[in-house]
Coordinates of C-alpha atoms and ligand atoms in Angstrom, one line a residue:
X450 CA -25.6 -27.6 13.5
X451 CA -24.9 -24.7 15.8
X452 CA -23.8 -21.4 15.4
X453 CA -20.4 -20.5 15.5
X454 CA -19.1 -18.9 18.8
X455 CA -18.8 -14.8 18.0
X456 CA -14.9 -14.1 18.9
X457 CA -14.4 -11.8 22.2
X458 CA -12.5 -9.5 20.0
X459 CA -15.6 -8.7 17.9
X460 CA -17.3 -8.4 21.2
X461 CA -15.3 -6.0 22.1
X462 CA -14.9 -4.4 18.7
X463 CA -18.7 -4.0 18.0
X464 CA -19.7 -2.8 21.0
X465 CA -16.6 0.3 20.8
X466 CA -18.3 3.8 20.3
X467 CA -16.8 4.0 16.5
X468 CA -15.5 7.3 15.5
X469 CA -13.4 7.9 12.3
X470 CA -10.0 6.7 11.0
X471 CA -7.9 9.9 10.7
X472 CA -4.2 10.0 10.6
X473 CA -3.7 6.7 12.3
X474 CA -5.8 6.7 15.1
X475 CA -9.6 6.1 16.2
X476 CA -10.9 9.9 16.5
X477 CA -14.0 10.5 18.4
X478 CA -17.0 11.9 16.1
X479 CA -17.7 15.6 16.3
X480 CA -21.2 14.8 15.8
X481 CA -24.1 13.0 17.4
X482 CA -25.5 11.5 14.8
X483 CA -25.2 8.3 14.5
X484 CA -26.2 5.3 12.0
X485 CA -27.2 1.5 13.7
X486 CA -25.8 -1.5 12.0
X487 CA -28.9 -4.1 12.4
X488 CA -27.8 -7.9 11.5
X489 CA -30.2 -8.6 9.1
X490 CA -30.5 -12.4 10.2
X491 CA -32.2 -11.0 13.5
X492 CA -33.0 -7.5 13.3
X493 CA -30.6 -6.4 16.6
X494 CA -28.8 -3.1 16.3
X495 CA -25.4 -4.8 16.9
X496 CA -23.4 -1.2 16.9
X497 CA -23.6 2.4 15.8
X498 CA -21.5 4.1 13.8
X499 CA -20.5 7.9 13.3
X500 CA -21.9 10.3 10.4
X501 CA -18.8 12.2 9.2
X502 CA -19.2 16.6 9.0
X503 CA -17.6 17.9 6.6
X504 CA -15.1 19.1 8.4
X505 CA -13.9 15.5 9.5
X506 CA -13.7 14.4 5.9
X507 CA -11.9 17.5 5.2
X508 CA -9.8 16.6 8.1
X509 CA -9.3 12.8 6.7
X510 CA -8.6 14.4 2.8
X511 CA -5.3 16.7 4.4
X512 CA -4.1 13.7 6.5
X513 CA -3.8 12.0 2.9
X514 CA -2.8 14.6 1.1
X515 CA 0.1 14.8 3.9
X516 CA 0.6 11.5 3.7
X517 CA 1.3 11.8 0.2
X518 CA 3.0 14.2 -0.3
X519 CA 5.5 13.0 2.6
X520 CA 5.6 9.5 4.0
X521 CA 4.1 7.8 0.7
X522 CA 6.2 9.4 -1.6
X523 CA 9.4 8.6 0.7
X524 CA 8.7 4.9 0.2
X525 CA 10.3 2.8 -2.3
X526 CA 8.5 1.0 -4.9
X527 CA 9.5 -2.5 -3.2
X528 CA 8.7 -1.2 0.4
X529 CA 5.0 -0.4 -0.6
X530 CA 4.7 -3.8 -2.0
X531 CA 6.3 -5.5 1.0
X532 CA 3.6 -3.2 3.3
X533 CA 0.9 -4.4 1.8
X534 CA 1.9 -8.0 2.1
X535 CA 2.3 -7.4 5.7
X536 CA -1.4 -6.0 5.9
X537 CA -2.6 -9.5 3.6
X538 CA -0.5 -11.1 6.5
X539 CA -2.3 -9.5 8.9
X540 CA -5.6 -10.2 7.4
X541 CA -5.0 -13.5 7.2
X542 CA -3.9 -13.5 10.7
X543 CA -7.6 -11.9 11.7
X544 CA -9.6 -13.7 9.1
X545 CA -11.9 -15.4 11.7
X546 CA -12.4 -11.9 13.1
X547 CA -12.9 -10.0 9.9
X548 CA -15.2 -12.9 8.7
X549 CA -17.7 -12.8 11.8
X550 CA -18.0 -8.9 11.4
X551 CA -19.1 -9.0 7.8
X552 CA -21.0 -12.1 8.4
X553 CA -22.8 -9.8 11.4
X554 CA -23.8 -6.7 9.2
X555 CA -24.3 -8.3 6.0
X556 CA -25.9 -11.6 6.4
X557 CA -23.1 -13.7 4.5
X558 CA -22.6 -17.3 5.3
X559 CA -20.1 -17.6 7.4
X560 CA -17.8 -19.9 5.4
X561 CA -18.8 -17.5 2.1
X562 CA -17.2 -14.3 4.9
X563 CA -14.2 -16.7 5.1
X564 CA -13.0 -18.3 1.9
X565 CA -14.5 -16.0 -0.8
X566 CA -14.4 -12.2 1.2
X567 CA -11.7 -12.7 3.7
X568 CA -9.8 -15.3 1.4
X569 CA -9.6 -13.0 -1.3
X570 CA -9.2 -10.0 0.2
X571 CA -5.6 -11.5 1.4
X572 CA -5.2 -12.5 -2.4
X573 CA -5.6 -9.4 -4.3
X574 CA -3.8 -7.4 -1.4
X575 CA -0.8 -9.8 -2.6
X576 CA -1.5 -9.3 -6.4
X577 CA -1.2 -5.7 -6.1
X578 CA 1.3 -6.0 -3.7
X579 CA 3.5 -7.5 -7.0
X580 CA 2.4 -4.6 -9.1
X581 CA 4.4 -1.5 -6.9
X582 CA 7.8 -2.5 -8.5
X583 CA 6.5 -3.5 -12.1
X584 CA 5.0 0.6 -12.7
X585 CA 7.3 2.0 -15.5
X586 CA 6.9 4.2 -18.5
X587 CA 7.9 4.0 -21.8
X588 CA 11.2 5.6 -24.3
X589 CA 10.4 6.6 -27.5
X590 CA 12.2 8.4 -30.4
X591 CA 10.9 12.0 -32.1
X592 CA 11.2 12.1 -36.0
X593 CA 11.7 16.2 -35.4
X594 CA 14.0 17.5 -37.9
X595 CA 17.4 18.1 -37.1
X596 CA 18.7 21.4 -38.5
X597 CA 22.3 21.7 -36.9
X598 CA 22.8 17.9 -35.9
X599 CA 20.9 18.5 -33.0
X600 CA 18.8 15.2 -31.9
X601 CA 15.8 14.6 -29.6
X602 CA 14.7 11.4 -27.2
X603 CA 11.5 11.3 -25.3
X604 CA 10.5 8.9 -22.2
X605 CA 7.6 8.9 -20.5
X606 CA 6.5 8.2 -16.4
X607 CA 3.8 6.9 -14.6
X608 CA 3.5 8.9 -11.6
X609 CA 1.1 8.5 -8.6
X610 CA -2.5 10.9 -8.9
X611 CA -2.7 12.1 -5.1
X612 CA -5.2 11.3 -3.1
X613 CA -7.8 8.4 -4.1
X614 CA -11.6 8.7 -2.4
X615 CA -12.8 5.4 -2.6
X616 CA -16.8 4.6 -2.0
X617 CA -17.7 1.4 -1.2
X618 CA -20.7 -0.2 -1.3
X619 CA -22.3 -3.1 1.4
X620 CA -22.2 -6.3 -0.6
X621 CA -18.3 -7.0 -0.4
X622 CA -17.1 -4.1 1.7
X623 CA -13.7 -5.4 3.0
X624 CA -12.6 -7.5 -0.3
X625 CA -14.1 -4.6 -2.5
X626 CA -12.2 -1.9 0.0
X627 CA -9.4 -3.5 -0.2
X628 CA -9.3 -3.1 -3.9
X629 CA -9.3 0.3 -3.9
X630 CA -6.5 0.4 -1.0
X631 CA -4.8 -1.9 -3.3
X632 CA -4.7 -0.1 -6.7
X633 CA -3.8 3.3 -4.8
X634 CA -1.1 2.4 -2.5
X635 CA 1.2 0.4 -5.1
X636 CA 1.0 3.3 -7.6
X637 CA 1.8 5.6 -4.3
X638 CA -1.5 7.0 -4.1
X639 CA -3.2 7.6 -0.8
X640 CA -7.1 7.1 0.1
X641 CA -9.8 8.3 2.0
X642 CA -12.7 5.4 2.3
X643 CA -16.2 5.8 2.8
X644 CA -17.6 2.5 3.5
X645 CA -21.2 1.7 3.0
X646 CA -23.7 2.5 6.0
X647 CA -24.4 -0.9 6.5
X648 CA -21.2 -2.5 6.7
X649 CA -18.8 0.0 7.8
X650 CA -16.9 -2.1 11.1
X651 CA -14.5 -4.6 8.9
X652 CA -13.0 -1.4 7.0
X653 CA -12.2 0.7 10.5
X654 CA -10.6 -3.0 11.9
X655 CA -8.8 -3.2 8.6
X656 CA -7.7 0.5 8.8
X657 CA -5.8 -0.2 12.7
X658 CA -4.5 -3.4 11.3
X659 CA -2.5 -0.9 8.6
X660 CA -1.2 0.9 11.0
X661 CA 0.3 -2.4 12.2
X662 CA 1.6 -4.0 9.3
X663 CA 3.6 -0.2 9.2
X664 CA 1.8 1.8 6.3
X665 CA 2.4 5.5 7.8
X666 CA -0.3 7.5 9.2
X667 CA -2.5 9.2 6.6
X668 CA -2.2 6.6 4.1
X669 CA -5.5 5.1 4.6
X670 CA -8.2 6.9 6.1
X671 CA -11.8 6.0 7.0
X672 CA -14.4 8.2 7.1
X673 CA -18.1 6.4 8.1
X674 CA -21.6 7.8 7.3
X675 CA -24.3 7.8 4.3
X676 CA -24.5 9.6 1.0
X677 CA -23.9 13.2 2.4
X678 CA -20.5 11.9 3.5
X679 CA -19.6 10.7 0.0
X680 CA -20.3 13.9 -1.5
X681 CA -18.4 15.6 0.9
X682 CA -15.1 13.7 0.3
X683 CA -16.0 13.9 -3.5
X684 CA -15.8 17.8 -3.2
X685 CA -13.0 18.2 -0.8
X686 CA -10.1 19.8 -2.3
X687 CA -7.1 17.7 -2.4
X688 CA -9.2 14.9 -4.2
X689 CA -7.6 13.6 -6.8
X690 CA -9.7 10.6 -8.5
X691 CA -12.9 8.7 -7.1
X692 CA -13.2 5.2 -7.1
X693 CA -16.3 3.8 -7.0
X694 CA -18.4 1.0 -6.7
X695 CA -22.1 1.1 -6.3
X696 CA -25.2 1.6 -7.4
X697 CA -26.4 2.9 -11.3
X698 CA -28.1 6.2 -10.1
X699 CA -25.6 7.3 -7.4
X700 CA -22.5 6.5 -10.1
X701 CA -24.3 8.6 -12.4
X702 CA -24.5 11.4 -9.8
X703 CA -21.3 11.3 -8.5
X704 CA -19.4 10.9 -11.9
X705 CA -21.4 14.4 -12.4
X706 CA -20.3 15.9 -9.1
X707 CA -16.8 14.8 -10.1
X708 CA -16.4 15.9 -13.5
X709 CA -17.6 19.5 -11.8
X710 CA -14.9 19.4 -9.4
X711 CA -12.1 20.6 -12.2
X712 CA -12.7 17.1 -13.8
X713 CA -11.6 15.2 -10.9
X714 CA -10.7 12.1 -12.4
X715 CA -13.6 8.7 -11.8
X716 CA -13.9 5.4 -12.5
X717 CA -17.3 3.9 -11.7
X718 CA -18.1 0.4 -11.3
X719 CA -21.7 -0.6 -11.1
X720 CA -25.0 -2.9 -11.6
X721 CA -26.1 -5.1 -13.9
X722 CA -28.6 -7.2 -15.3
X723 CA -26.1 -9.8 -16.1
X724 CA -27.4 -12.3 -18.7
X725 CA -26.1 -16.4 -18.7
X726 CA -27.1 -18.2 -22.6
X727 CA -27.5 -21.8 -22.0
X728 CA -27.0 -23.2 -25.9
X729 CA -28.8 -26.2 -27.1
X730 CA -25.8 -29.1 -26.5
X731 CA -25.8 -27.9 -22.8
X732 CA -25.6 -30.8 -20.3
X733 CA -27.9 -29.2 -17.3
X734 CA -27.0 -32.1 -14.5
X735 CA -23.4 -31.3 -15.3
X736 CA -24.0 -27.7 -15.9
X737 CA -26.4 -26.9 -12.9
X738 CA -24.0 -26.5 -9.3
X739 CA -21.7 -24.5 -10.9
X740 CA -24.8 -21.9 -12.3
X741 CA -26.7 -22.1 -9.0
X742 CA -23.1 -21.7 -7.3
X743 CA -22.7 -18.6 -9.2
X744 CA -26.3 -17.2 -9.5
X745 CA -26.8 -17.9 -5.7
X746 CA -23.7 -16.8 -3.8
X747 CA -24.6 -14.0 -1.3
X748 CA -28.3 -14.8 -1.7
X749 CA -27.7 -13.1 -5.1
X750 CA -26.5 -9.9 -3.9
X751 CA -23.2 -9.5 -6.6
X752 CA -23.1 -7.3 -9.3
X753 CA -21.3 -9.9 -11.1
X754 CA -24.0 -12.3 -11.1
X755 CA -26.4 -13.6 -13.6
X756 CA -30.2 -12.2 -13.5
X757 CA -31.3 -13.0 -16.9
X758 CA -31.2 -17.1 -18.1
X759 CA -31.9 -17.2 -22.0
X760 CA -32.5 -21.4 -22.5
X761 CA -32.5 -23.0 -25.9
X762 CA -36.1 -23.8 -26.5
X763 CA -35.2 -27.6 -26.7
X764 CA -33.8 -27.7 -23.3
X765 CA -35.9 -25.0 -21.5
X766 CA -37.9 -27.6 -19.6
X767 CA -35.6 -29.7 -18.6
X768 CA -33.9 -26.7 -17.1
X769 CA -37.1 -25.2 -15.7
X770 CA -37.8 -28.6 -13.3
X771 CA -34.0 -29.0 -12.9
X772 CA -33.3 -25.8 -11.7
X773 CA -36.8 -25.5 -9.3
X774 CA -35.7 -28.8 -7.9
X775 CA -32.6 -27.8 -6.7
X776 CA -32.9 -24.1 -5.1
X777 CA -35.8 -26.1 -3.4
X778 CA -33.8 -27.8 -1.7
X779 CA -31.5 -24.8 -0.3
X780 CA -31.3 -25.3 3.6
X781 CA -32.4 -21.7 4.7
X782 CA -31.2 -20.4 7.6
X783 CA -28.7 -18.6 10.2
X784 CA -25.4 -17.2 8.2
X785 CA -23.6 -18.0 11.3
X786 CA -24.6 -21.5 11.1
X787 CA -21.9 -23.7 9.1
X788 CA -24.5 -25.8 7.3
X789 CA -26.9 -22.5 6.3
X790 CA -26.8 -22.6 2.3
X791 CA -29.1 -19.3 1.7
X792 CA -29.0 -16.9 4.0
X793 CA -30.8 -13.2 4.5
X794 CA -31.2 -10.2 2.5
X795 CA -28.4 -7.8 3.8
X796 CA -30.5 -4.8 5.1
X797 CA -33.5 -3.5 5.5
X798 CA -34.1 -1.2 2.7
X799 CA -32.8 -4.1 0.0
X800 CA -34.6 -6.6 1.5
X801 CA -37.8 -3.9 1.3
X802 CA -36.9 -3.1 -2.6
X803 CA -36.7 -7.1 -3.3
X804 CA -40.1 -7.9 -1.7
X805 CA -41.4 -5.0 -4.3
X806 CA -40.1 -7.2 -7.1
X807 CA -41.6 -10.2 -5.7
X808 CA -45.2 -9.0 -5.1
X809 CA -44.8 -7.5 -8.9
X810 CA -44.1 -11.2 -9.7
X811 CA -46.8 -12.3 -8.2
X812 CA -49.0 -10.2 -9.1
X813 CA -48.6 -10.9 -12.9
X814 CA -48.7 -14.4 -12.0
X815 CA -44.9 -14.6 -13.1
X816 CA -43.7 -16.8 -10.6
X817 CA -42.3 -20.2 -11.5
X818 CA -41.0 -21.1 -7.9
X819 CA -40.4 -19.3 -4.9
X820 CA -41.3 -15.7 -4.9
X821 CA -41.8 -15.6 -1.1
X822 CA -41.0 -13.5 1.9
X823 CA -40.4 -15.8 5.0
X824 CA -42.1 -15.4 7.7
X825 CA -40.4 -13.9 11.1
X826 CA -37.7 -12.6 12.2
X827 CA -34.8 -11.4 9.7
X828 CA -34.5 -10.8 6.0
X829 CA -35.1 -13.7 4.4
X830 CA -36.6 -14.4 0.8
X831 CA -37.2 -17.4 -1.4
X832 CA -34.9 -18.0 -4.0
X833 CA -36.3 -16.8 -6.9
X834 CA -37.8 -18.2 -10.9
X835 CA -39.6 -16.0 -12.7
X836 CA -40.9 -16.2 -16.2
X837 CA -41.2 -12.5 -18.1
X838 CA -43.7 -11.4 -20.3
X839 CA -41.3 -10.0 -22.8
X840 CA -38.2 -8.0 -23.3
X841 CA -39.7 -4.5 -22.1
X842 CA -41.0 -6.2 -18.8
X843 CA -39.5 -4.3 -16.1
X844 CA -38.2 -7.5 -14.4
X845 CA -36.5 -8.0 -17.1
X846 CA -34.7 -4.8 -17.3
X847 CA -34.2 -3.6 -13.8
X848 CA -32.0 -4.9 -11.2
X849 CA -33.0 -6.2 -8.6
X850 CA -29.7 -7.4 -6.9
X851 CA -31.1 -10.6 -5.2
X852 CA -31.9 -14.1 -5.6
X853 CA -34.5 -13.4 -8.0
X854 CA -33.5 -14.9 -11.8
X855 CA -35.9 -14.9 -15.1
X856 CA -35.5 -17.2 -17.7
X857 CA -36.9 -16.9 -20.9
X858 CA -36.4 -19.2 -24.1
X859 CA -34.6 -18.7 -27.0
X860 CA -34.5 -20.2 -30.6
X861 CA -31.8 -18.8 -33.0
X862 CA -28.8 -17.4 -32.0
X863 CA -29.8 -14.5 -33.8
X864 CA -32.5 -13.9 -31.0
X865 CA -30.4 -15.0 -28.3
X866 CA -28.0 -11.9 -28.9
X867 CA -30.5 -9.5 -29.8
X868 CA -32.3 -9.8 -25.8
X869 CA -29.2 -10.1 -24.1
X870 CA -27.9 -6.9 -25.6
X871 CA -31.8 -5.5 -24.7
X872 CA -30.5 -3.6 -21.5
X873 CA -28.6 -0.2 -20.5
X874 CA -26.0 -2.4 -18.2
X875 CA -23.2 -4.3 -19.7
X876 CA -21.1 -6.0 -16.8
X877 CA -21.3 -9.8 -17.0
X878 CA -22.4 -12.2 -19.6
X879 CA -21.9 -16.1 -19.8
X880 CA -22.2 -19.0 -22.5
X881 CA -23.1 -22.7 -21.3
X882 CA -21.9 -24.9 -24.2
X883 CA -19.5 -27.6 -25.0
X884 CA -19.4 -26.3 -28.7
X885 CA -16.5 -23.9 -28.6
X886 CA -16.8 -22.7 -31.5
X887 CA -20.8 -21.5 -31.2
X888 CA -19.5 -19.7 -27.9
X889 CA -16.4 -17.9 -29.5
X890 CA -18.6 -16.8 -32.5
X891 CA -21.5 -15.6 -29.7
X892 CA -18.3 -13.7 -27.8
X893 CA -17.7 -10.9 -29.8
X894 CA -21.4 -10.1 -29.9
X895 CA -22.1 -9.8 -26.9
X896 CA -22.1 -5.9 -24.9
X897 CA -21.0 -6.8 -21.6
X898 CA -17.3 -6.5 -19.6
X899 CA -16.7 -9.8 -18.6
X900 CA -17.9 -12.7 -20.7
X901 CA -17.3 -16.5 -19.0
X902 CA -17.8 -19.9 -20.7
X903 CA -19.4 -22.5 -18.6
X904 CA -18.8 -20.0 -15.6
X905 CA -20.0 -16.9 -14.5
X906 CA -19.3 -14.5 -11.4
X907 CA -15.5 -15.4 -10.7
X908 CA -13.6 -12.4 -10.6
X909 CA -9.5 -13.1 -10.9
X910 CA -7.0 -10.3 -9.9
X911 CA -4.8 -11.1 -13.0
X912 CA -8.0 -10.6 -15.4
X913 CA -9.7 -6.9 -15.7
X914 CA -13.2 -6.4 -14.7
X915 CA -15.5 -3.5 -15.2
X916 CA -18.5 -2.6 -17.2
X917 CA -20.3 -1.0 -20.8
X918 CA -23.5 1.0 -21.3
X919 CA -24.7 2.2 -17.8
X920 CA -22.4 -0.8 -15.4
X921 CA -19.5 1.8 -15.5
X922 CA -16.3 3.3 -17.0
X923 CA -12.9 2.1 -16.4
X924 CA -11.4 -1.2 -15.5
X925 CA -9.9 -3.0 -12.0
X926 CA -7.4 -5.6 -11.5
X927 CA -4.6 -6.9 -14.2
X928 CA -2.5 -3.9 -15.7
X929 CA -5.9 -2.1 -16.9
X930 CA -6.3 -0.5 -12.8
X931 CA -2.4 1.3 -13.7
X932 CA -4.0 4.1 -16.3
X933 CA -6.7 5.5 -13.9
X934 CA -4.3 5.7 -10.4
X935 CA -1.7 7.9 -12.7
X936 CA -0.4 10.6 -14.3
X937 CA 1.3 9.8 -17.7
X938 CA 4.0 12.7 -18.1
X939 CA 5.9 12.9 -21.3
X940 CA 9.4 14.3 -21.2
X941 CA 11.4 15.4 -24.3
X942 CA 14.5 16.3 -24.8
X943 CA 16.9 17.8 -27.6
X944 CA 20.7 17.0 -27.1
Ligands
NAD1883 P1 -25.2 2.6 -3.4 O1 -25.0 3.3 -4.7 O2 -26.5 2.9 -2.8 O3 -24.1 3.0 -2.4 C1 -22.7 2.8 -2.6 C2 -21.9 3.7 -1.7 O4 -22.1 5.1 -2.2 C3 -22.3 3.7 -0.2 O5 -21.1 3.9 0.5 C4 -23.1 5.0 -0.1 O6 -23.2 5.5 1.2 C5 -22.5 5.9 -1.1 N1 -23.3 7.0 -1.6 C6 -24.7 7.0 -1.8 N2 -25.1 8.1 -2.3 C7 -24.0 8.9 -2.6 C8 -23.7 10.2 -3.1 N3 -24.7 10.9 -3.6 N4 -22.5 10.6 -3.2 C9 -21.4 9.9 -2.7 N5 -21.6 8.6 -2.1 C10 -22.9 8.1 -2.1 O7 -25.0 1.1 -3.7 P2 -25.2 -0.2 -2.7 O8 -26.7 -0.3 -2.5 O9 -24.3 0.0 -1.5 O10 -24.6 -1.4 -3.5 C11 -25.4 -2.1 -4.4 C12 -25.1 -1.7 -5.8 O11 -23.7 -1.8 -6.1 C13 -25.7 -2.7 -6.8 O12 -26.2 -1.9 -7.9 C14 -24.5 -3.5 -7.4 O13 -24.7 -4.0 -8.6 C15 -23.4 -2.5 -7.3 N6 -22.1 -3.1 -7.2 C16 -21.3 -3.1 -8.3 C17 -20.0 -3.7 -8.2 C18 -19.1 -3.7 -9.4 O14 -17.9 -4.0 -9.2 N7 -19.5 -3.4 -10.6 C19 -19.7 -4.4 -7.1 C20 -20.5 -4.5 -6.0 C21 -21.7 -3.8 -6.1

């Protein structure tokens, strides 16, 4: 099949000289530097984007703290839901548009862009749309004494933080963005965005399309740039709470640089080494798309996705020829093509720390299938099997956030527990049985965030999702997202 035509609006769109979102409007960058966009498929610089001084982000942080303080605040619980309907209209309306620009910076299939980024993007707009009117506090009633028939009732209220910084990283940069705009504008927050330096171009499109679905200047900013940026907008003054998503070592850092900042508030969600238990009475034929579906998407580049297979002993090589069967058969290829199933690394330097991996594999002779780079142009590996040496090998431990999976066999369920609880991250675990009661027993036992049975990787607005250990503190989505956008305030009164 061919590729699908690029749209003339993200012609035009790419080829803009991108400044900054600031109050409502495209600014021009104060400085020259500048970061390329390369599409990882074929190595072209596709656009250039601005590196933010700190005086633009400070610029950003005051059109937010404005914003709040004024325009936000003036809204109505029900208007900021229906605004950020109109923008999951609107994204909707540009889905083809949105989908080609991540597919262009990140290397995502082009139908993955469409019905899991763009698709959902529009859905958990509309999910937190539903929360802004549904944000209430609680009465209760004080057992103080009363002396001369006095009496006392207390309420609490949930009120908005201020202004959100949220830092995105390049996997999921619209969908994951839009999370963050989310959560902040239905508790009547605002947000300044820093969107990864890789994929930075759907966040400043979403940013205008704001503007037209009628969210007030100042709302949602965008500043674009690399690390330094982040840390600029984590120390400007009117910043409230960071939200972020990212990597293990730069969560660390900035929940330090936070919690320095008169305990600005965080939550941090990050990597994993997420670990799927396939249990003896597993069927692998019917068990098998829906794992590779999961393990696979993005050429493994989700932090919700499974690194780590642990197969009952009895079924490990039937999984092992199953398994090498079918990622051998992945058509590699163009994300823009349609029929592509496994498309490139999304930048340089990943696709550079992967190949590290690799060569360690096969080095150590640890390679079961694939475990090679492809030759030419663009970023593309092999889908990855790998046996480990043990529990302390490091690719067991480390994340390598690709399409690089070990699996290692397991005998009790005593075992089973005791190496998938062997690692500092605790996003994402899953059990493959048809023997409920094994998996609800296993359940409990298990250190990780999210646990799925006979699934792993779907995320659902209505269901929170976050991490233990080193994958992060605090939770998104559901109700759980409420606590760390605002203030609880207790009010008492004697009467
Ligand atoms: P990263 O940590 O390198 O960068 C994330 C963002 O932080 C980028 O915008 C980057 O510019 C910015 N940044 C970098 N250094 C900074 C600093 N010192 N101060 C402020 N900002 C800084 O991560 P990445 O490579 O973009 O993303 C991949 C990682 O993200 C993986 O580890 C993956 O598991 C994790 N991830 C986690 C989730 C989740 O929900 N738990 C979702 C997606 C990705």
């Amino acid at each position: 099949m061919s590729e699908v035509q690029i749209l003339a609006s993200v012609q035009q769109f790419i080829t803009r000289q991108h400044g900054h979102f600031i109050h409502g409007q495209c600014t021009d960058a104060e400085s020259s530097e500048r970061v390329a966009l390369v599409n990882p498929a074929t190595e072209q610089v596709i656009a250039t984007i601005a590196v933010a001084t700190e005086h633009e982000v400070d610029q950003a942080v005051q059109s937010a703290h404005d914003a709040f303080h004024h325009a936000w605040a003036d809204t109505s619980p029900y208007e900021r839901g229906q605004k950020l309907n109109k923008l999951a209209d609107l994204v909707e309306q540009h889905a083809e548009e949105l989908a080609q620009l991540e597919t262009l910076t990140t290397g995502k299939l082009i139908n993955l862009s469409r019905h899991l980024e763009v698709a959902q993007t529009v859905v958990f707009l509309r999910y937190f749309a539903g929360w802004a009117t549904k944000i209430h506090g609680q009465t209760m009633q004080p057992s103080i004494p009363s002396m001369q028939g006095e009496k006392y009732t207390a309420y609490t209220m949930r009120q908005p933080i201020g202004v959100v910084a949220g830092i995105v990283p390049w996997n999921f940069s619209l969908m994951i963005g839009c999370w963050k705009i989310g959560a902040a504008l239905t508790t009547g927050c605002t947000i300044v965005l820093k969107p990864s330096e890789f994929t930075t171009l759907s966040l400043l499109r979403l940013a205008e399309l704001a503007i037209e679905a009628g969210i007030p200047a100042g709302v949602i900013n965008v500043v674009t740039g690399t690390g330094q940026t982040g840390q600029y907008l984590i120390d400007s003054k009117y910043i409230k709470k960071v939200s972020f998503t990212g990597s293990v070592p730069t969560g660390i850092a900035i929940g330090q640089q936070a919690m320095k900042n008169d305990l600005t508030r965080v939550s941090l969600e990050l990597g994993g080494k997420n670990a799927a238990a396939i249990l003896a009475d597993a069927n692998i034929d019917e068990i098998l798309p829906t794992l590779l579906q999961a393990t696979f998407v993005h050429q493994g580049q989700v932090c919700a996705a499974p690194e780590r297979f642990f197969i009952h002993q009895s079924k490990y090589d039937e999984f092992i020829e199953k398994l090498t069967g079918a990622i051998q058969q992945f058509k590699i290829g163009s994300p823009l093509d349609e029929s592509t199933m496994f498309g490139p690394l999304s930048n340089k330097a990943h696709f550079d720390k992967v190949k590290q991996y690799l060569q360690m594999a096969q080095n150590n002779d640890q390679v079961i299938s694939g475990g090679k780079v492809l030759a030419g142009i663009g970023y593309f590996v092999e889908p990855t099997l790998l046996k480990v040496t043990g529990v302390d090998d490091p690719l067991f431990i480390e994340e390598t956030f690709g399409p690089v999976v070990d699996v290692i066999a397991f005998e009790s369920d005593e075992e089973l527990i005791t190496m998938m609880n062997h690692s500092r991250f605790g996003l994402t675990a899953s059990v493959w049985s048809n023997d409920l009661a094994k998996a609800l027993r296993l359940i409990p036992q298990i250190e990780a965030g999210s646990v799925w049975v006979n699934m792993h990787t779907f995320l659902d607005p209505a269901v929170p999702f976050g991490g233990v250990k080193a994958s992060g503190q605090g939770r998104e989505f559901s109700d759980a997202f409420i606590e760390d956008y605002t203030e609880l305030k207790s009010v008492m009164i004697r009467y």
